[in-house]
PDB file of C-alpha atoms in Angstrom:
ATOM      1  CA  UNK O 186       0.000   0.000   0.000  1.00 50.00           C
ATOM      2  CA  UNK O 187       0.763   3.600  -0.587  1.00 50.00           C
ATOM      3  CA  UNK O 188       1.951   5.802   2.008  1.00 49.00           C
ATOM      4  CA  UNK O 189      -0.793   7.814   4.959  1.00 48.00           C
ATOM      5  CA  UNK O 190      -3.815   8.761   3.337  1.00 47.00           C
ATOM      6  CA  UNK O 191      -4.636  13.109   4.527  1.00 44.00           C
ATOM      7  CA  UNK O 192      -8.284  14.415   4.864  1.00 42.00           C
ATOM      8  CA  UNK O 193      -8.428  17.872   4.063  1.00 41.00           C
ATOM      9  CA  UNK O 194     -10.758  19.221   6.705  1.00 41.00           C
ATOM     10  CA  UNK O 195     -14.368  20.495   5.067  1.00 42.00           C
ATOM     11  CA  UNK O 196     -14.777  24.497   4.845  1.00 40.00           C
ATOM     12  CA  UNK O 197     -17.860  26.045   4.803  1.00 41.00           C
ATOM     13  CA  UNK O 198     -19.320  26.584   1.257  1.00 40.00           C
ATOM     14  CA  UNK O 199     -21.509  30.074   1.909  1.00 41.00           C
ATOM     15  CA  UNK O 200     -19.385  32.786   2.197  1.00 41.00           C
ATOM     16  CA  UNK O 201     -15.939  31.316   1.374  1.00 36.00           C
ATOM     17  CA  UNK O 202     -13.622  34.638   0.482  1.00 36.00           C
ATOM     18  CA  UNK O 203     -10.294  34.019  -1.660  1.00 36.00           C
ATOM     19  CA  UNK O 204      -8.119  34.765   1.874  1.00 38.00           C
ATOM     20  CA  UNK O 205      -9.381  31.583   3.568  1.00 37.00           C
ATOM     21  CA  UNK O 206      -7.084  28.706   2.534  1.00 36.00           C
ATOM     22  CA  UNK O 207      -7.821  25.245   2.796  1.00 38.00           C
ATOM     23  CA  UNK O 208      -4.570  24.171   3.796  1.00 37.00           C
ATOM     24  CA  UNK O 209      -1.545  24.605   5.783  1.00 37.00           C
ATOM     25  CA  UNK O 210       0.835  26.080   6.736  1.00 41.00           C
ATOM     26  CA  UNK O 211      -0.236  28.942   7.576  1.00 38.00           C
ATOM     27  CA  UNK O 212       3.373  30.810   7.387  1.00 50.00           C
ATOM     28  CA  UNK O 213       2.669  31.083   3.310  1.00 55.00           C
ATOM     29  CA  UNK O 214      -0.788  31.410   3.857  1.00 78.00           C
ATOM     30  CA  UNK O 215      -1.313  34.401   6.637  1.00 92.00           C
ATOM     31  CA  UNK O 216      -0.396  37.597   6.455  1.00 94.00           C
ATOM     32  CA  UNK O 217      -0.674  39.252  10.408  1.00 97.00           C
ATOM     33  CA  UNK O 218      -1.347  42.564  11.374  1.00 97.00           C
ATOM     34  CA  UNK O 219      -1.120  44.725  14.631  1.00 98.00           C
ATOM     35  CA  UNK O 220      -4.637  44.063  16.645  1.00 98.00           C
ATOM     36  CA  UNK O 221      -4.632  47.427  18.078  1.00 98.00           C
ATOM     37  CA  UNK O 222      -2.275  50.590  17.407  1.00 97.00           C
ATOM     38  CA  UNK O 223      -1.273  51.761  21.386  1.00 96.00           C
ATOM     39  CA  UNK O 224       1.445  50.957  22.891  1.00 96.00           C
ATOM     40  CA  UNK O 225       3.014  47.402  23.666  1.00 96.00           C
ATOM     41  CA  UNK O 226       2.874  47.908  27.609  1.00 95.00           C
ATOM     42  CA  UNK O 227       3.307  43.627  28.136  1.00 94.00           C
ATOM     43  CA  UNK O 228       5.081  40.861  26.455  1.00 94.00           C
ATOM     44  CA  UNK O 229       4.906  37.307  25.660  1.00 95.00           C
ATOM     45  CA  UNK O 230       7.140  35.403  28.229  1.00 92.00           C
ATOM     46  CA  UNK O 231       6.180  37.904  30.925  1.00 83.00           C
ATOM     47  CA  UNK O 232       4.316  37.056  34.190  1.00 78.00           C
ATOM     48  CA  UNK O 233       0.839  36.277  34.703  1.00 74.00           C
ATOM     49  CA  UNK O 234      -1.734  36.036  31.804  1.00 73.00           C
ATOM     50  CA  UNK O 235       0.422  38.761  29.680  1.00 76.00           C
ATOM     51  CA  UNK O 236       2.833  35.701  29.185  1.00 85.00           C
ATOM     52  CA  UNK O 237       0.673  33.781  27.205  1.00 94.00           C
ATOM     53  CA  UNK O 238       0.484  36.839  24.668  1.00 96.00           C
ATOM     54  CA  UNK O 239       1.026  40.521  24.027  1.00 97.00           C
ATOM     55  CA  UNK O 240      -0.458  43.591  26.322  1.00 96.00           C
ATOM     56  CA  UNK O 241      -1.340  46.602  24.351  1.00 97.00           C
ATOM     57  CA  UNK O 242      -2.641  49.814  25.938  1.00 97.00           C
ATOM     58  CA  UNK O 243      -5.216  51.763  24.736  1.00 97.00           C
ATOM     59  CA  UNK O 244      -8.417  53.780  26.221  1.00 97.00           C
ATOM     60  CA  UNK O 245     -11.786  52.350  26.323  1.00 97.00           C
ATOM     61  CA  UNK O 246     -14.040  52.374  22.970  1.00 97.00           C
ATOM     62  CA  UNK O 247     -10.452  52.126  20.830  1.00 98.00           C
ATOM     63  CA  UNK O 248     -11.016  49.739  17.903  1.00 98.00           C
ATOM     64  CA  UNK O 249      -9.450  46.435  17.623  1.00 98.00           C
ATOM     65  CA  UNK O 250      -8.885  45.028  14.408  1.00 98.00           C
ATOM     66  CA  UNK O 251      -8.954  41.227  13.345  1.00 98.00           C
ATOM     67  CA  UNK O 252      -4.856  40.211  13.007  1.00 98.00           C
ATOM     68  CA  UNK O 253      -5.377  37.938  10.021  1.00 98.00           C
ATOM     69  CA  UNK O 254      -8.651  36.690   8.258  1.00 97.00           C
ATOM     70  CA  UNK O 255     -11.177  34.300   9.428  1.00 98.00           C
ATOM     71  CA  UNK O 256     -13.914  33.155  11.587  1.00 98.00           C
ATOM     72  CA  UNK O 257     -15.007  34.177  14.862  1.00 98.00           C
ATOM     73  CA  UNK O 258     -15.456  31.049  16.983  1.00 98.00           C
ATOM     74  CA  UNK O 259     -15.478  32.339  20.128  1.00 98.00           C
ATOM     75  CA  UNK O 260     -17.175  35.572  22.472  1.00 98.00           C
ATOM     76  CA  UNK O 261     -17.962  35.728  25.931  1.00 97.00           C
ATOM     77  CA  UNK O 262     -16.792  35.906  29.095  1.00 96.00           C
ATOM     78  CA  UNK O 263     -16.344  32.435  30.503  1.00 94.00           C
ATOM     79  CA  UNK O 264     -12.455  31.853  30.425  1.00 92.00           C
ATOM     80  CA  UNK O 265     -11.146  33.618  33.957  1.00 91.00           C
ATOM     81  CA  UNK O 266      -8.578  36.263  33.532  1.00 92.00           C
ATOM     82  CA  UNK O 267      -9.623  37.480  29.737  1.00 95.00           C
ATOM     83  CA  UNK O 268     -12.219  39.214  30.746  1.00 96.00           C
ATOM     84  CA  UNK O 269     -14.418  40.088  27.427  1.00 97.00           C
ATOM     85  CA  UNK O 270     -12.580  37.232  24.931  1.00 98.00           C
ATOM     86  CA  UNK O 271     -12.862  37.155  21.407  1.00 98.00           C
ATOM     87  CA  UNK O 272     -11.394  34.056  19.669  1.00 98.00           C
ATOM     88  CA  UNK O 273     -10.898  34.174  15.773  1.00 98.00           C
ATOM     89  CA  UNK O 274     -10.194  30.737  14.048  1.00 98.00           C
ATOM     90  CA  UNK O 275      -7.631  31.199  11.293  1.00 97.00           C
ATOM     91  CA  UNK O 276      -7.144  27.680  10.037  1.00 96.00           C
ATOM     92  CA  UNK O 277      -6.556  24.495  11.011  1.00 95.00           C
ATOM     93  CA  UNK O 278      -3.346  25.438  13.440  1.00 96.00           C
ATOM     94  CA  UNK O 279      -3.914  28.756  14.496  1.00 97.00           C
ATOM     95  CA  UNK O 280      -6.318  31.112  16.317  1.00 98.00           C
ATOM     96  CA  UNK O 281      -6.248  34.205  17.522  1.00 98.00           C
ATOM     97  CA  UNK O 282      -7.690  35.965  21.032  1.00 98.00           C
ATOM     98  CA  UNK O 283      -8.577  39.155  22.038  1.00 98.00           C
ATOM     99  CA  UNK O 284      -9.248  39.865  25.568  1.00 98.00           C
ATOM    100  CA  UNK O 285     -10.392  42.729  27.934  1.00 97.00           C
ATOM    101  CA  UNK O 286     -13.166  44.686  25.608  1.00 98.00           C
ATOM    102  CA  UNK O 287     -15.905  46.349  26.455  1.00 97.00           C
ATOM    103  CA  UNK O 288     -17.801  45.630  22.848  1.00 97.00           C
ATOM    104  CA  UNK O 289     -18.103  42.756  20.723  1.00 98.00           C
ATOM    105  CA  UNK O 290     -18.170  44.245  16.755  1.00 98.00           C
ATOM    106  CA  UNK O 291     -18.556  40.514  15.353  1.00 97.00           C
ATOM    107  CA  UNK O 292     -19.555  37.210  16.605  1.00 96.00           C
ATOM    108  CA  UNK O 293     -19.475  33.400  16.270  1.00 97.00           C
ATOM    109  CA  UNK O 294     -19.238  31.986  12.787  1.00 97.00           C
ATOM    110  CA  UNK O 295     -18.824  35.423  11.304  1.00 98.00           C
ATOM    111  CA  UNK O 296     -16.007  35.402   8.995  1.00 98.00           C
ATOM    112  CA  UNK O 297     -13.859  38.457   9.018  1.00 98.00           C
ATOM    113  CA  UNK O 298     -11.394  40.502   7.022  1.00 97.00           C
ATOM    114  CA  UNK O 299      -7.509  41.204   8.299  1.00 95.00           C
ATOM    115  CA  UNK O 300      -8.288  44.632   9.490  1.00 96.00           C
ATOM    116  CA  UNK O 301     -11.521  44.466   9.975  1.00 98.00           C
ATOM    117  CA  UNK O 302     -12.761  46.411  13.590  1.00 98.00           C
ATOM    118  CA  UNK O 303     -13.806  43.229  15.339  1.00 98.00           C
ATOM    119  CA  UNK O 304     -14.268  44.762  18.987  1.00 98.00           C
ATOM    120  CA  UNK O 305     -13.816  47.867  21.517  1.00 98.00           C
ATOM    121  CA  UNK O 306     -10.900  47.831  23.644  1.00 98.00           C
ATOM    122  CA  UNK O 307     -11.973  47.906  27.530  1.00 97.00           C
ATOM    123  CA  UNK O 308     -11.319  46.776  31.012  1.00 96.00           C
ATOM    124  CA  UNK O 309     -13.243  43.968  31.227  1.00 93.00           C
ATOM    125  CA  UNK O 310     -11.237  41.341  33.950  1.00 90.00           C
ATOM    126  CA  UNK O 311      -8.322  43.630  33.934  1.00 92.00           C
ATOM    127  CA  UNK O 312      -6.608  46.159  36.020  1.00 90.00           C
ATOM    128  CA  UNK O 313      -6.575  48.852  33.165  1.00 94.00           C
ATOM    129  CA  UNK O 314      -7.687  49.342  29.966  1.00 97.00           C
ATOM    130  CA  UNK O 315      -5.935  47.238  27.155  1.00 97.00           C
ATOM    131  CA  UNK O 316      -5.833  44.339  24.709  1.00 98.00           C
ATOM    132  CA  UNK O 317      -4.312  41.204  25.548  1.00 97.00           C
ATOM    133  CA  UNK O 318      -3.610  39.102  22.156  1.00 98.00           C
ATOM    134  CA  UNK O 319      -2.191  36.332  21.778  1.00 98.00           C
ATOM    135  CA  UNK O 320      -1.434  33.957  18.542  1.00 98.00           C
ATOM    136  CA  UNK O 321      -2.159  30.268  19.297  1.00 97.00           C
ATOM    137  CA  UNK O 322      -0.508  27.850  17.290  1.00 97.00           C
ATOM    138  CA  UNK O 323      -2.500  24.413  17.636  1.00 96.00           C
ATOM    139  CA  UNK O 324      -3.656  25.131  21.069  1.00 95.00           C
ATOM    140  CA  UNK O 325      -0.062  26.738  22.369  1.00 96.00           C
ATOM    141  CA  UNK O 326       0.834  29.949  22.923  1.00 96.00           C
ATOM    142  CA  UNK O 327       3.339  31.450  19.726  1.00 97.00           C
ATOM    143  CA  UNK O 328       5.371  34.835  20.792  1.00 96.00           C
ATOM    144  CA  UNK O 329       3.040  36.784  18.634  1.00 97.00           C
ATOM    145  CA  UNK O 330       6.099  38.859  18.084  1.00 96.00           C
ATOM    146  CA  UNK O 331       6.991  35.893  15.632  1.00 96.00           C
ATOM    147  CA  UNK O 332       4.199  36.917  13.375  1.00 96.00           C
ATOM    148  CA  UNK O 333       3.681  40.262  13.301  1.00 97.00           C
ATOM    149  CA  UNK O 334       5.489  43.060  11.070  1.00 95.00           C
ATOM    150  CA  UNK O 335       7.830  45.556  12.898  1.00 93.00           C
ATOM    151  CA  UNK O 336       6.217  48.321  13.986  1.00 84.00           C
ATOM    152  CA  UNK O 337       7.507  52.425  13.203  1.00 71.00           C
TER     153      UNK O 337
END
């Protein structure tokens, strides 16, 4: 017999957009983008929550923007520490979050654009107003640093 057989996962047929790939990996496939413009005020590799991602500072009601495209899977409140968490499925090995807003822009299954305002930056389960992001890379935590283009 030939060698392992590989399913490609199914993908929604409504609403498919030419930036959702059906494949990986995603380092040919995603471009990222800076989630918020403030400045980075915590890093990955730091304590508490903010080592799991990146801190970014803002005021409340400043937009946050989707990092890469995809699909909202994920927006509530359950997970303790986030606060207001926003979790954007990329592809098959990575995901995005977005914790602390105050407003929700999109929700579950909605597919969005890199760019796109997805949420309000707040305070929500934090000790000041900011976005906490990090990049998950088949359920770990990636130094989102990693991904993201230098910024000015």
């Amino acid at each position: 017999p030939s060698g392992p057989v590989t399913k490609k996962p199914a993908l929604p047929t409504t609403g498919s957009s030419p930036e959702v790939r059906d494949s990986s990996p995603v380092s040919t496939t995603l471009t990222w983008a800076w989630p918020a413009k403030g400045p980075l005020i915590g890093r990955f590799g730091g304590a508490g929550v903010t080592g799991k991602g990146l801190d970014i500072a803002g005021k409340r009601g400043d937009s946050v923007f989707a990092a890469a495209p995809g699909v909202g899977v994920y927006a509530g409140s359950a997970l303790v520490g986030y606060g207001r968490l926003l979790i954007i499925r990329h592809d098959d090995n990575y995901i995005s979050a977005y914790a602390h807003n105050d407003r929700f822009l999109v929700g579950e299954g909605e597919r969005v654009r890199p760019g796109q305002v997805i949420a309000e930056m707040g305070a929500s389960g934090a000790d000041r107003e900011k976005l906490h992001f990090e990049i998950r890379e088949r359920g770990k935590p990636v130094d989102p640093l990693r991904f993201l283009p230098a910024r000015e």
